[in-house]
Amino acid sequence: MSDPNLLAGRYRLLERRDRTGTAWRARDELLNRDVTITEVRLPPPGPHRDWLLGQIRAAADLRHPGVATLHDVISAPDRMWLVLESVEGRSLIQAVRSDGPLSSEHAAEIGLRVLNTLTAAHERGFHLAATPETVLLTPDGRVVLTGVAAPVPAGDLGDLGATLFTAIEGRAPDTGSQAVPRMADGTPLAAPAAGPTGSGPLAPLVEGLLSADPAHRPDATSVRLSLERVAPRSAAPRSAAPRSRTASRSRRGPLVIAAAATAVAVAAAAFWLWPRPAAPAPTVPVPVPASFAKAPDPCALISREQAAELSLNPLPSKEGPGRCAWKSDNTGQPTNMRYQLWIQTIRFSSGEKAHAGYTRFLKEDGGRTKTSTGLPLILTRPPKTLPGIAAEAYAMEATNQLTYYTGVVFRAANLVVAVQYQRGGETDPRGETREAALRTGRWVLGSLSRAR
């Protein structure tokens, strides 16, 4: 009997590596190795799907240390799963946030490695994103680009300028319409600077790369010369031309996917390998109204975009008064990739009565031994109070050996809100349900703070 938690009977999905739930850390049970798996949603049959499939096939020719090796492809009628080499490390933005700005020499060395990869991709008609969040620094010294962007003019190196600026200045540049670089959990690196600053040896190059007019930006040759003048002599030279396709080319090779910049763009191809998110910032209590005249609609407390970040169908369904549910799209997915979310709101006539209700729920959850359907329930983490969230809050984790869930319950004025996020399987080794439930609780509080 096949294991329902395995993808294609072979790959065990362990934890998500991106905000949208399309990239996973996984285990190849056959070869006993870690891999990264990315789900790519396919457009309807037609030119856009043909174009995307052609990009995937063509990318198999690209061999470069700056991208991850493609081990396998699993096909379904409406999507593909790409099995890639597992690359561990921190994104440049995480490293700067944690350790502070880099020296000009170190930044130049990273810049050269990024430029090598960009050049190899451009030679084949691809444009890899080189933003502070998609430049991954590995413990063994590799610099791997982990994301892609919509097609841009060949040789446009504006995003390399933003990356170098962030590396040496420790903050995001003000690039006009471009988005501020953010952590994987959505946290901005820092407030954007007013413009290129600093007087280090890379300042003139960075200012040129960030020019609002692409025509005024230096070309790849000029950028390389400028970086080589600053980088240590031990910095990697320009990589040799990519090797030709081998006999096993249909199963191996790095992957580069260009995201479609159309109304039917493949959202799942936005980022195919994602570094682990940094620890969240300390929780700050969210101010809410002193009293709620009516219980808010739980289905309106998170957005469609937020539901999608939790790998859920963005369209919820009501499950009775004050209770709403979201479920994942389960087509072809193993059980441990299936998620569900419930949000329930209970209004009391006063804050004092809400406190009494909250206290009763806390006690009941601490002594719970069965689910509502009578299945044995194992508390893996008994209820524990959460400081700094609403007036009072607690979280708990449990499994019925079929699913694993985290519940977050909090009181806001005369309102008690319960959030439950669950996944298939009886374990949650990476705390995924906990992180998702806490994140959802913060989203709900944000919505309540705007209630009138």
CSV table of C-alpha atoms in Angstrom, one decimal:
chain,number,residue,atom,x,y,z
A,1,MET,CA,0.0,0.0,0.0
A,2,SER,CA,1.4,3.4,-1.0
A,3,ASP,CA,2.1,6.0,1.6
A,4,PRO,CA,-0.4,8.9,1.1
A,5,ASN,CA,2.2,11.3,2.5
A,6,LEU,CA,4.6,10.7,-0.4
A,7,LEU,CA,4.5,12.7,-3.6
A,8,ALA,CA,4.8,10.3,-6.6
A,9,GLY,CA,5.3,7.5,-4.0
A,10,ARG,CA,8.8,8.8,-3.3
A,11,TYR,CA,9.1,12.3,-1.9
A,12,ARG,CA,8.1,13.3,1.6
A,13,LEU,CA,7.2,16.9,1.9
A,14,LEU,CA,8.6,18.3,5.2
A,15,GLU,CA,8.2,22.1,5.3
A,16,ARG,CA,7.4,25.0,3.1
A,17,ARG,CA,10.2,27.3,2.0
A,18,ASP,CA,8.2,30.2,0.7
A,19,ARG,CA,5.2,32.3,1.7
A,20,THR,CA,2.9,30.9,-1.0
A,21,GLY,CA,3.4,27.3,-0.2
A,22,THR,CA,4.8,26.4,-3.6
A,23,ALA,CA,8.4,25.5,-2.6
A,24,TRP,CA,9.1,22.7,-0.1
A,25,ARG,CA,12.0,21.1,1.8
A,26,ALA,CA,11.5,17.4,1.1
A,27,ARG,CA,13.1,14.0,1.6
A,28,ASP,CA,13.8,11.6,-1.3
A,29,GLU,CA,12.9,8.3,0.4
A,30,LEU,CA,14.4,6.3,-2.4
A,31,LEU,CA,17.9,7.9,-2.5
A,32,ASN,CA,17.8,9.1,1.2
A,33,ARG,CA,18.7,12.7,0.5
A,34,ASP,CA,17.1,16.1,1.0
A,35,VAL,CA,15.7,17.9,-2.0
A,36,THR,CA,13.7,21.1,-2.7
A,37,ILE,CA,10.3,20.6,-4.5
A,38,THR,CA,8.5,23.4,-6.3
A,39,GLU,CA,5.0,23.2,-7.5
A,40,VAL,CA,4.4,25.0,-10.8
A,41,ARG,CA,0.8,25.6,-11.8
A,42,LEU,CA,0.3,25.3,-15.6
A,43,PRO,CA,-1.8,27.8,-17.6
A,44,PRO,CA,-4.6,26.3,-19.7
A,45,PRO,CA,-3.5,24.5,-22.9
A,46,GLY,CA,-2.4,27.1,-25.4
A,47,PRO,CA,0.5,29.4,-26.2
A,48,HIS,CA,1.3,30.4,-22.6
A,49,ARG,CA,1.6,26.8,-21.5
A,50,ASP,CA,3.7,25.8,-24.5
A,51,TRP,CA,6.0,28.8,-23.8
A,52,LEU,CA,6.4,27.8,-20.1
A,53,LEU,CA,7.1,24.1,-20.9
A,54,GLY,CA,9.6,25.2,-23.5
A,55,GLN,CA,11.4,27.4,-21.0
A,56,ILE,CA,11.7,24.4,-18.6
A,57,ARG,CA,13.0,22.2,-21.3
A,58,ALA,CA,15.5,24.8,-22.5
A,59,ALA,CA,16.7,25.6,-19.0
A,60,ALA,CA,17.9,22.0,-18.6
A,61,ASP,CA,20.9,22.9,-20.8
A,62,LEU,CA,22.2,25.5,-18.3
A,63,ARG,CA,24.9,24.2,-16.0
A,64,HIS,CA,26.2,26.7,-13.5
A,65,PRO,CA,27.2,26.6,-9.8
A,66,GLY,CA,24.9,29.6,-9.2
A,67,VAL,CA,21.7,27.6,-9.8
A,68,ALA,CA,20.4,24.4,-8.2
A,69,THR,CA,20.5,21.0,-10.0
A,70,LEU,CA,17.2,19.6,-11.3
A,71,HIS,CA,16.8,15.9,-10.3
A,72,ASP,CA,13.3,15.0,-11.4
A,73,VAL,CA,10.0,16.4,-12.8
A,74,ILE,CA,6.6,15.0,-11.8
A,75,SER,CA,3.7,15.9,-14.1
A,76,ALA,CA,0.0,16.3,-13.5
A,77,PRO,CA,-2.7,17.7,-15.9
A,78,ASP,CA,-2.7,21.1,-14.3
A,79,ARG,CA,0.7,21.4,-12.7
A,80,MET,CA,4.3,20.1,-12.4
A,81,TRP,CA,6.5,19.4,-9.4
A,82,LEU,CA,10.2,20.2,-9.9
A,83,VAL,CA,12.6,18.2,-7.7
A,84,LEU,CA,15.8,20.2,-7.2
A,85,GLU,CA,19.0,20.0,-5.3
A,86,SER,CA,18.6,21.2,-1.7
A,87,VAL,CA,20.6,24.3,-1.1
A,88,GLU,CA,20.9,25.5,2.5
A,89,GLY,CA,21.9,29.0,3.5
A,90,ARG,CA,20.8,32.5,4.3
A,91,SER,CA,19.6,35.1,1.8
A,92,LEU,CA,21.7,38.2,1.5
A,93,ILE,CA,18.9,40.2,3.2
A,94,GLN,CA,18.8,37.8,6.1
A,95,ALA,CA,22.6,38.0,6.5
A,96,VAL,CA,22.6,41.8,6.5
A,97,ARG,CA,19.7,42.0,8.8
A,98,SER,CA,21.4,39.6,11.2
A,99,ASP,CA,25.1,40.6,10.9
A,100,GLY,CA,25.1,44.1,9.5
A,101,PRO,CA,26.4,45.6,6.3
A,102,LEU,CA,29.2,43.7,4.4
A,103,SER,CA,32.6,45.1,3.6
A,104,SER,CA,33.0,46.5,0.1
A,105,GLU,CA,35.4,43.6,-0.7
A,106,HIS,CA,32.9,40.9,0.4
A,107,ALA,CA,30.1,42.6,-1.4
A,108,ALA,CA,32.2,42.9,-4.6
A,109,GLU,CA,33.0,39.2,-4.4
A,110,ILE,CA,29.3,38.3,-4.1
A,111,GLY,CA,28.5,40.7,-6.9
A,112,LEU,CA,31.0,38.9,-9.2
A,113,ARG,CA,29.5,35.5,-8.5
A,114,VAL,CA,26.0,36.9,-9.1
A,115,LEU,CA,27.1,38.5,-12.3
A,116,ASN,CA,28.6,35.2,-13.6
A,117,THR,CA,25.2,33.5,-13.0
A,118,LEU,CA,23.2,36.3,-14.6
A,119,THR,CA,25.5,36.3,-17.6
A,120,ALA,CA,25.1,32.6,-18.1
A,121,ALA,CA,21.3,32.9,-17.9
A,122,HIS,CA,21.2,35.9,-20.2
A,123,GLU,CA,23.1,34.0,-22.9
A,124,ARG,CA,20.2,31.6,-23.0
A,125,GLY,CA,17.5,34.2,-22.9
A,126,PHE,CA,16.6,34.0,-19.2
A,127,HIS,CA,16.6,36.6,-16.6
A,128,LEU,CA,17.3,35.5,-13.0
A,129,ALA,CA,16.3,37.8,-10.3
A,130,ALA,CA,19.2,39.0,-8.2
A,131,THR,CA,17.4,40.9,-5.4
A,132,PRO,CA,18.7,40.9,-1.8
A,133,GLU,CA,16.1,38.2,-1.0
A,134,THR,CA,16.9,35.9,-3.9
A,135,VAL,CA,20.7,35.9,-3.5
A,136,LEU,CA,21.4,32.9,-1.2
A,137,LEU,CA,24.7,32.6,0.6
A,138,THR,CA,25.6,29.0,1.5
A,139,PRO,CA,28.0,27.9,4.3
A,140,ASP,CA,30.4,26.4,1.7
A,141,GLY,CA,30.8,29.7,-0.1
A,142,ARG,CA,28.3,29.2,-3.0
A,143,VAL,CA,26.2,32.1,-4.1
A,144,VAL,CA,23.0,30.8,-5.6
A,145,LEU,CA,20.2,32.8,-7.2
A,146,THR,CA,16.9,31.4,-5.9
A,147,GLY,CA,14.3,33.4,-7.8
A,148,VAL,CA,13.2,34.5,-11.3
A,149,ALA,CA,11.6,37.6,-12.7
A,150,ALA,CA,9.5,38.5,-15.7
A,151,PRO,CA,11.5,38.9,-18.9
A,152,VAL,CA,13.5,42.1,-19.1
A,153,PRO,CA,15.9,43.6,-21.7
A,154,ALA,CA,19.0,41.5,-21.9
A,155,GLY,CA,21.8,42.9,-19.8
A,156,ASP,CA,19.6,45.0,-17.5
A,157,LEU,CA,21.5,44.8,-14.1
A,158,GLY,CA,19.3,47.2,-12.1
A,159,ASP,CA,18.5,44.5,-9.5
A,160,LEU,CA,22.2,43.8,-9.0
A,161,GLY,CA,22.6,47.4,-8.1
A,162,ALA,CA,19.9,47.1,-5.4
A,163,THR,CA,21.6,44.0,-4.1
A,164,LEU,CA,25.0,45.6,-3.8
A,165,PHE,CA,23.5,48.8,-2.2
A,166,THR,CA,21.7,46.7,0.4
A,167,ALA,CA,24.9,44.6,1.1
A,168,ILE,CA,27.1,47.7,1.7
A,169,GLU,CA,24.6,50.1,3.2
A,170,GLY,CA,22.5,47.7,5.2
A,171,ARG,CA,19.2,49.2,4.0
A,172,ALA,CA,17.1,49.2,0.8
A,173,PRO,CA,17.6,51.8,-1.8
A,174,ASP,CA,14.8,54.0,-2.9
A,175,THR,CA,14.3,52.7,-6.5
A,176,GLY,CA,11.1,54.5,-7.3
A,177,SER,CA,8.5,52.0,-8.4
A,178,GLN,CA,10.4,49.0,-7.3
A,179,ALA,CA,9.2,47.2,-4.2
A,180,VAL,CA,11.2,47.5,-1.0
A,181,PRO,CA,13.2,44.2,-0.4
A,182,ARG,CA,11.5,42.1,2.3
A,183,MET,CA,12.2,39.1,4.3
A,184,ALA,CA,10.4,35.8,3.4
A,185,ASP,CA,7.8,36.6,6.1
A,186,GLY,CA,7.0,40.0,4.6
A,187,THR,CA,9.1,42.1,7.0
A,188,PRO,CA,10.9,45.0,5.3
A,189,LEU,CA,14.7,45.1,5.7
A,190,ALA,CA,14.6,48.7,6.7
A,191,ALA,CA,13.1,52.0,5.6
A,192,PRO,CA,14.3,52.8,2.1
A,193,ALA,CA,17.1,55.3,1.9
A,194,ALA,CA,16.5,58.6,0.1
A,195,GLY,CA,18.9,57.5,-2.6
A,196,PRO,CA,22.4,56.1,-3.2
A,197,THR,CA,24.7,57.1,-0.3
A,198,GLY,CA,28.2,56.3,1.0
A,199,SER,CA,31.6,57.0,-0.3
A,200,GLY,CA,33.1,53.5,-0.5
A,201,PRO,CA,34.8,52.1,-3.6
A,202,LEU,CA,31.6,50.6,-4.9
A,203,ALA,CA,29.5,53.7,-4.5
A,204,PRO,CA,29.9,55.0,-8.1
A,205,LEU,CA,29.1,51.6,-9.6
A,206,VAL,CA,26.0,51.2,-7.4
A,207,GLU,CA,24.8,54.7,-8.2
A,208,GLY,CA,25.1,53.9,-11.9
A,209,LEU,CA,23.3,50.6,-11.6
A,210,LEU,CA,20.4,52.3,-9.8
A,211,SER,CA,20.0,55.0,-12.4
A,212,ALA,CA,16.4,55.6,-13.2
A,213,ASP,CA,17.2,55.4,-17.0
A,214,PRO,CA,18.3,51.9,-17.9
A,215,ALA,CA,20.2,53.4,-20.9
A,216,HIS,CA,22.5,55.1,-18.4
A,217,ARG,CA,23.4,52.0,-16.5
A,218,PRO,CA,26.8,50.4,-17.0
A,219,ASP,CA,27.0,47.2,-19.1
A,220,ALA,CA,28.1,43.8,-17.8
A,221,THR,CA,31.7,44.3,-18.9
A,222,SER,CA,32.0,47.6,-17.0
A,223,VAL,CA,30.3,46.2,-14.0
A,224,ARG,CA,32.7,43.2,-14.0
A,225,LEU,CA,35.8,45.5,-14.2
A,226,SER,CA,34.6,47.7,-11.4
A,227,LEU,CA,33.9,44.6,-9.1
A,228,GLU,CA,37.2,43.0,-9.9
A,229,ARG,CA,39.0,46.1,-8.8
A,230,VAL,CA,37.5,45.9,-5.4
A,231,ALA,CA,37.0,42.1,-4.8
A,232,PRO,CA,39.8,40.1,-3.2
A,233,ARG,CA,42.2,38.4,-5.6
A,234,SER,CA,40.7,35.0,-4.4
A,235,ALA,CA,37.3,35.9,-5.8
A,236,ALA,CA,36.0,33.4,-8.3
A,237,PRO,CA,36.9,34.3,-11.9
A,238,ARG,CA,34.3,34.3,-14.6
A,239,SER,CA,32.8,30.8,-15.0
A,240,ALA,CA,33.6,28.8,-18.1
A,241,ALA,CA,30.8,28.4,-20.7
A,242,PRO,CA,28.2,25.9,-19.5
A,243,ARG,CA,28.9,22.3,-20.5
A,244,SER,CA,26.8,20.6,-23.2
A,245,ARG,CA,23.9,18.4,-22.3
A,246,THR,CA,24.9,14.9,-21.0
A,247,ALA,CA,23.2,11.6,-21.7
A,248,SER,CA,21.1,12.1,-18.5
A,249,ARG,CA,20.0,15.6,-19.5
A,250,SER,CA,16.3,14.7,-19.3
A,251,ARG,CA,16.7,14.1,-15.5
A,252,ARG,CA,19.4,16.5,-14.4
A,253,GLY,CA,20.4,20.1,-14.9
A,254,PRO,CA,19.8,23.5,-13.2
A,255,LEU,CA,16.5,25.1,-13.5
A,256,VAL,CA,15.6,28.6,-14.6
A,257,ILE,CA,11.9,29.5,-15.2
A,258,ALA,CA,10.8,32.9,-16.5
A,259,ALA,CA,7.5,34.0,-14.9
A,260,ALA,CA,4.8,35.0,-17.4
A,261,ALA,CA,4.0,38.6,-17.2
A,262,THR,CA,0.4,38.2,-18.4
A,263,ALA,CA,-3.0,37.9,-16.9
A,264,VAL,CA,-2.6,34.1,-17.0
A,265,ALA,CA,0.9,34.2,-15.4
A,266,VAL,CA,2.0,31.1,-13.5
A,267,ALA,CA,2.0,32.4,-10.0
A,268,ALA,CA,3.6,29.2,-8.6
A,269,ALA,CA,6.7,29.8,-10.7
A,270,ALA,CA,7.5,33.1,-9.0
A,271,PHE,CA,10.1,31.7,-6.7
A,272,TRP,CA,11.3,28.1,-6.9
A,273,LEU,CA,13.8,27.9,-4.0
A,274,TRP,CA,13.5,29.9,-0.9
A,275,PRO,CA,15.9,30.4,2.1
A,276,ARG,CA,14.6,29.8,5.6
A,277,PRO,CA,12.8,32.8,7.0
A,278,ALA,CA,14.5,34.7,9.9
A,279,ALA,CA,13.0,34.7,13.4
A,280,PRO,CA,10.0,36.9,13.6
A,281,ALA,CA,10.2,40.3,15.3
A,282,PRO,CA,8.9,40.6,18.8
A,283,THR,CA,5.1,40.8,18.9
A,284,VAL,CA,3.6,44.2,19.7
A,285,PRO,CA,0.0,44.4,21.0
A,286,VAL,CA,-2.4,45.6,18.3
A,287,PRO,CA,-4.9,48.3,19.5
A,288,VAL,CA,-8.5,47.2,19.0
A,289,PRO,CA,-11.9,49.0,19.7
A,290,ALA,CA,-12.9,49.2,23.3
A,291,SER,CA,-16.1,47.2,22.5
A,292,PHE,CA,-17.6,45.4,19.5
A,293,ALA,CA,-21.3,46.1,18.9
A,294,LYS,CA,-21.6,42.9,16.9
A,295,ALA,CA,-19.4,39.8,16.2
A,296,PRO,CA,-17.3,40.4,13.0
A,297,ASP,CA,-17.8,38.0,10.1
A,298,PRO,CA,-14.9,35.5,10.5
A,299,CYS,CA,-14.8,35.0,6.7
A,300,ALA,CA,-13.8,38.6,6.3
A,301,LEU,CA,-11.0,38.6,8.8
A,302,ILE,CA,-8.2,37.5,6.4
A,303,SER,CA,-7.8,38.4,2.7
A,304,ARG,CA,-7.7,36.1,-0.3
A,305,GLU,CA,-4.0,36.8,-0.6
A,306,GLN,CA,-3.4,35.8,3.0
A,307,ALA,CA,-5.3,32.6,2.6
A,308,ALA,CA,-3.2,31.8,-0.5
A,309,GLU,CA,0.0,32.3,1.6
A,310,LEU,CA,-1.3,29.5,3.9
A,311,SER,CA,-1.7,27.2,0.9
A,312,LEU,CA,-5.5,27.5,1.1
A,313,ASN,CA,-8.3,28.0,-1.3
A,314,PRO,CA,-8.9,31.8,-1.0
A,315,LEU,CA,-12.7,31.3,-1.1
A,316,PRO,CA,-13.9,30.3,2.4
A,317,SER,CA,-17.1,28.6,3.5
A,318,LYS,CA,-19.3,29.4,6.5
A,319,GLU,CA,-19.7,26.5,8.9
A,320,GLY,CA,-22.4,28.0,11.1
A,321,PRO,CA,-22.8,31.3,13.1
A,322,GLY,CA,-19.5,32.9,13.7
A,323,ARG,CA,-17.4,30.1,12.2
A,324,CYS,CA,-15.6,30.1,8.8
A,325,ALA,CA,-13.3,27.5,7.1
A,326,TRP,CA,-10.7,27.5,4.4
A,327,LYS,CA,-9.3,24.4,2.8
A,328,SER,CA,-6.4,23.6,0.5
A,329,ASP,CA,-6.7,22.6,-3.1
A,330,ASN,CA,-6.0,18.9,-2.7
A,331,THR,CA,-5.7,17.9,-6.3
A,332,GLY,CA,-3.0,15.2,-6.6
A,333,GLN,CA,-1.4,16.2,-3.3
A,334,PRO,CA,-0.2,13.9,-0.5
A,335,THR,CA,-2.0,14.2,2.8
A,336,ASN,CA,0.7,16.2,4.5
A,337,MET,CA,0.4,18.9,1.9
A,338,ARG,CA,-3.3,19.4,2.8
A,339,TYR,CA,-4.2,22.3,5.1
A,340,GLN,CA,-7.3,23.6,6.7
A,341,LEU,CA,-8.0,26.8,8.7
A,342,TRP,CA,-10.9,27.7,10.9
A,343,ILE,CA,-11.7,31.1,12.5
A,344,GLN,CA,-14.4,31.5,15.0
A,345,THR,CA,-15.6,34.7,16.6
A,346,ILE,CA,-17.7,34.8,19.8
A,347,ARG,CA,-19.1,38.1,21.1
A,348,PHE,CA,-20.0,38.7,24.7
A,349,SER,CA,-22.0,41.5,26.2
A,350,SER,CA,-19.0,42.9,28.2
A,351,GLY,CA,-15.2,42.5,28.5
A,352,GLU,CA,-15.7,40.8,31.9
A,353,LYS,CA,-17.9,38.1,30.5
A,354,ALA,CA,-15.5,37.7,27.5
A,355,HIS,CA,-12.7,37.2,30.1
A,356,ALA,CA,-14.8,34.5,31.8
A,357,GLY,CA,-15.5,32.8,28.5
A,358,TYR,CA,-11.8,32.9,27.5
A,359,THR,CA,-10.8,31.4,30.9
A,360,ARG,CA,-13.3,28.6,30.5
A,361,PHE,CA,-11.9,27.8,27.0
A,362,LEU,CA,-8.4,27.7,28.3
A,363,LYS,CA,-9.4,25.2,31.0
A,364,GLU,CA,-11.4,23.0,28.6
A,365,ASP,CA,-8.5,22.9,26.1
A,366,GLY,CA,-6.1,21.9,28.8
A,367,GLY,CA,-8.2,18.9,29.7
A,368,ARG,CA,-9.3,17.8,26.2
A,369,THR,CA,-8.6,14.2,25.4
A,370,LYS,CA,-11.0,13.6,22.4
A,371,THR,CA,-11.9,15.4,19.2
A,372,SER,CA,-15.5,16.5,18.6
A,373,THR,CA,-15.9,13.2,16.6
A,374,GLY,CA,-14.6,11.0,19.4
A,375,LEU,CA,-11.1,10.4,18.1
A,376,PRO,CA,-8.3,10.2,20.8
A,377,LEU,CA,-6.5,13.6,21.0
A,378,ILE,CA,-2.9,13.9,22.1
A,379,LEU,CA,-1.8,17.3,23.4
A,380,THR,CA,1.7,17.7,22.1
A,381,ARG,CA,1.9,21.3,23.5
A,382,PRO,CA,-0.6,22.0,26.3
A,383,PRO,CA,-2.2,25.5,26.3
A,384,LYS,CA,0.4,28.2,27.0
A,385,THR,CA,-0.3,31.9,27.4
A,386,LEU,CA,1.1,34.2,24.8
A,387,PRO,CA,2.2,37.6,26.1
A,388,GLY,CA,1.8,40.7,23.9
A,389,ILE,CA,-1.1,39.4,21.8
A,390,ALA,CA,-4.4,41.2,22.4
A,391,ALA,CA,-5.7,41.5,26.0
A,392,GLU,CA,-5.0,37.8,26.7
A,393,ALA,CA,-4.1,34.8,24.5
A,394,TYR,CA,-2.9,31.2,24.5
A,395,ALA,CA,-1.8,28.6,22.0
A,396,MET,CA,-1.9,24.8,22.0
A,397,GLU,CA,-0.9,22.0,19.7
A,398,ALA,CA,-2.4,18.5,19.3
A,399,THR,CA,-2.8,15.6,17.0
A,400,ASN,CA,-5.4,12.9,16.5
A,401,GLN,CA,-2.8,10.9,14.6
A,402,LEU,CA,-4.5,11.8,11.3
A,403,THR,CA,-3.9,15.6,11.4
A,404,TYR,CA,-1.8,18.0,13.4
A,405,TYR,CA,-3.1,21.4,14.4
A,406,THR,CA,-2.2,24.5,16.4
A,407,GLY,CA,-5.0,26.5,18.0
A,408,VAL,CA,-4.7,30.1,19.0
A,409,VAL,CA,-7.4,31.7,21.2
A,410,PHE,CA,-7.4,35.3,22.2
A,411,ARG,CA,-9.7,37.9,23.8
A,412,ALA,CA,-10.0,41.4,22.3
A,413,ALA,CA,-12.3,43.6,24.3
A,414,ASN,CA,-15.6,41.7,24.5
A,415,LEU,CA,-14.7,39.4,21.7
A,416,VAL,CA,-13.1,35.9,21.9
A,417,VAL,CA,-11.5,34.6,18.7
A,418,ALA,CA,-10.3,31.1,18.0
A,419,VAL,CA,-7.9,30.2,15.1
A,420,GLN,CA,-7.1,26.6,14.2
A,421,TYR,CA,-4.7,25.7,11.5
A,422,GLN,CA,-4.0,22.1,10.7
A,423,ARG,CA,-2.1,19.9,8.2
A,424,GLY,CA,-2.3,16.2,7.4
A,425,GLY,CA,-0.1,13.8,9.3
A,426,GLU,CA,0.5,13.3,13.0
A,427,THR,CA,3.7,15.4,13.4
A,428,ASP,CA,4.8,19.0,12.7
A,429,PRO,CA,8.6,18.8,13.1
A,430,ARG,CA,9.3,22.3,11.9
A,431,GLY,CA,6.5,24.1,13.7
A,432,GLU,CA,4.8,25.0,10.5
A,433,THR,CA,1.2,24.9,11.9
A,434,ARG,CA,2.4,27.0,14.9
A,435,GLU,CA,3.9,29.7,12.7
A,436,ALA,CA,0.8,29.8,10.4
A,437,ALA,CA,-1.7,29.9,13.3
A,438,LEU,CA,0.2,32.7,15.0
A,439,ARG,CA,0.5,34.6,11.7
A,440,THR,CA,-3.2,34.2,11.1
A,441,GLY,CA,-3.9,35.5,14.6
A,442,ARG,CA,-1.9,38.6,13.8
A,443,TRP,CA,-3.8,39.1,10.6
A,444,VAL,CA,-7.1,38.8,12.4
A,445,LEU,CA,-6.0,41.3,15.0
A,446,GLY,CA,-5.1,43.7,12.3
A,447,SER,CA,-8.5,43.4,10.8
A,448,LEU,CA,-10.2,43.9,14.2
A,449,SER,CA,-8.1,47.0,14.8
A,450,ARG,CA,-9.7,48.6,11.7
A,451,ALA,CA,-13.2,47.6,12.7
A,452,ARG,CA,-15.7,50.4,13.4
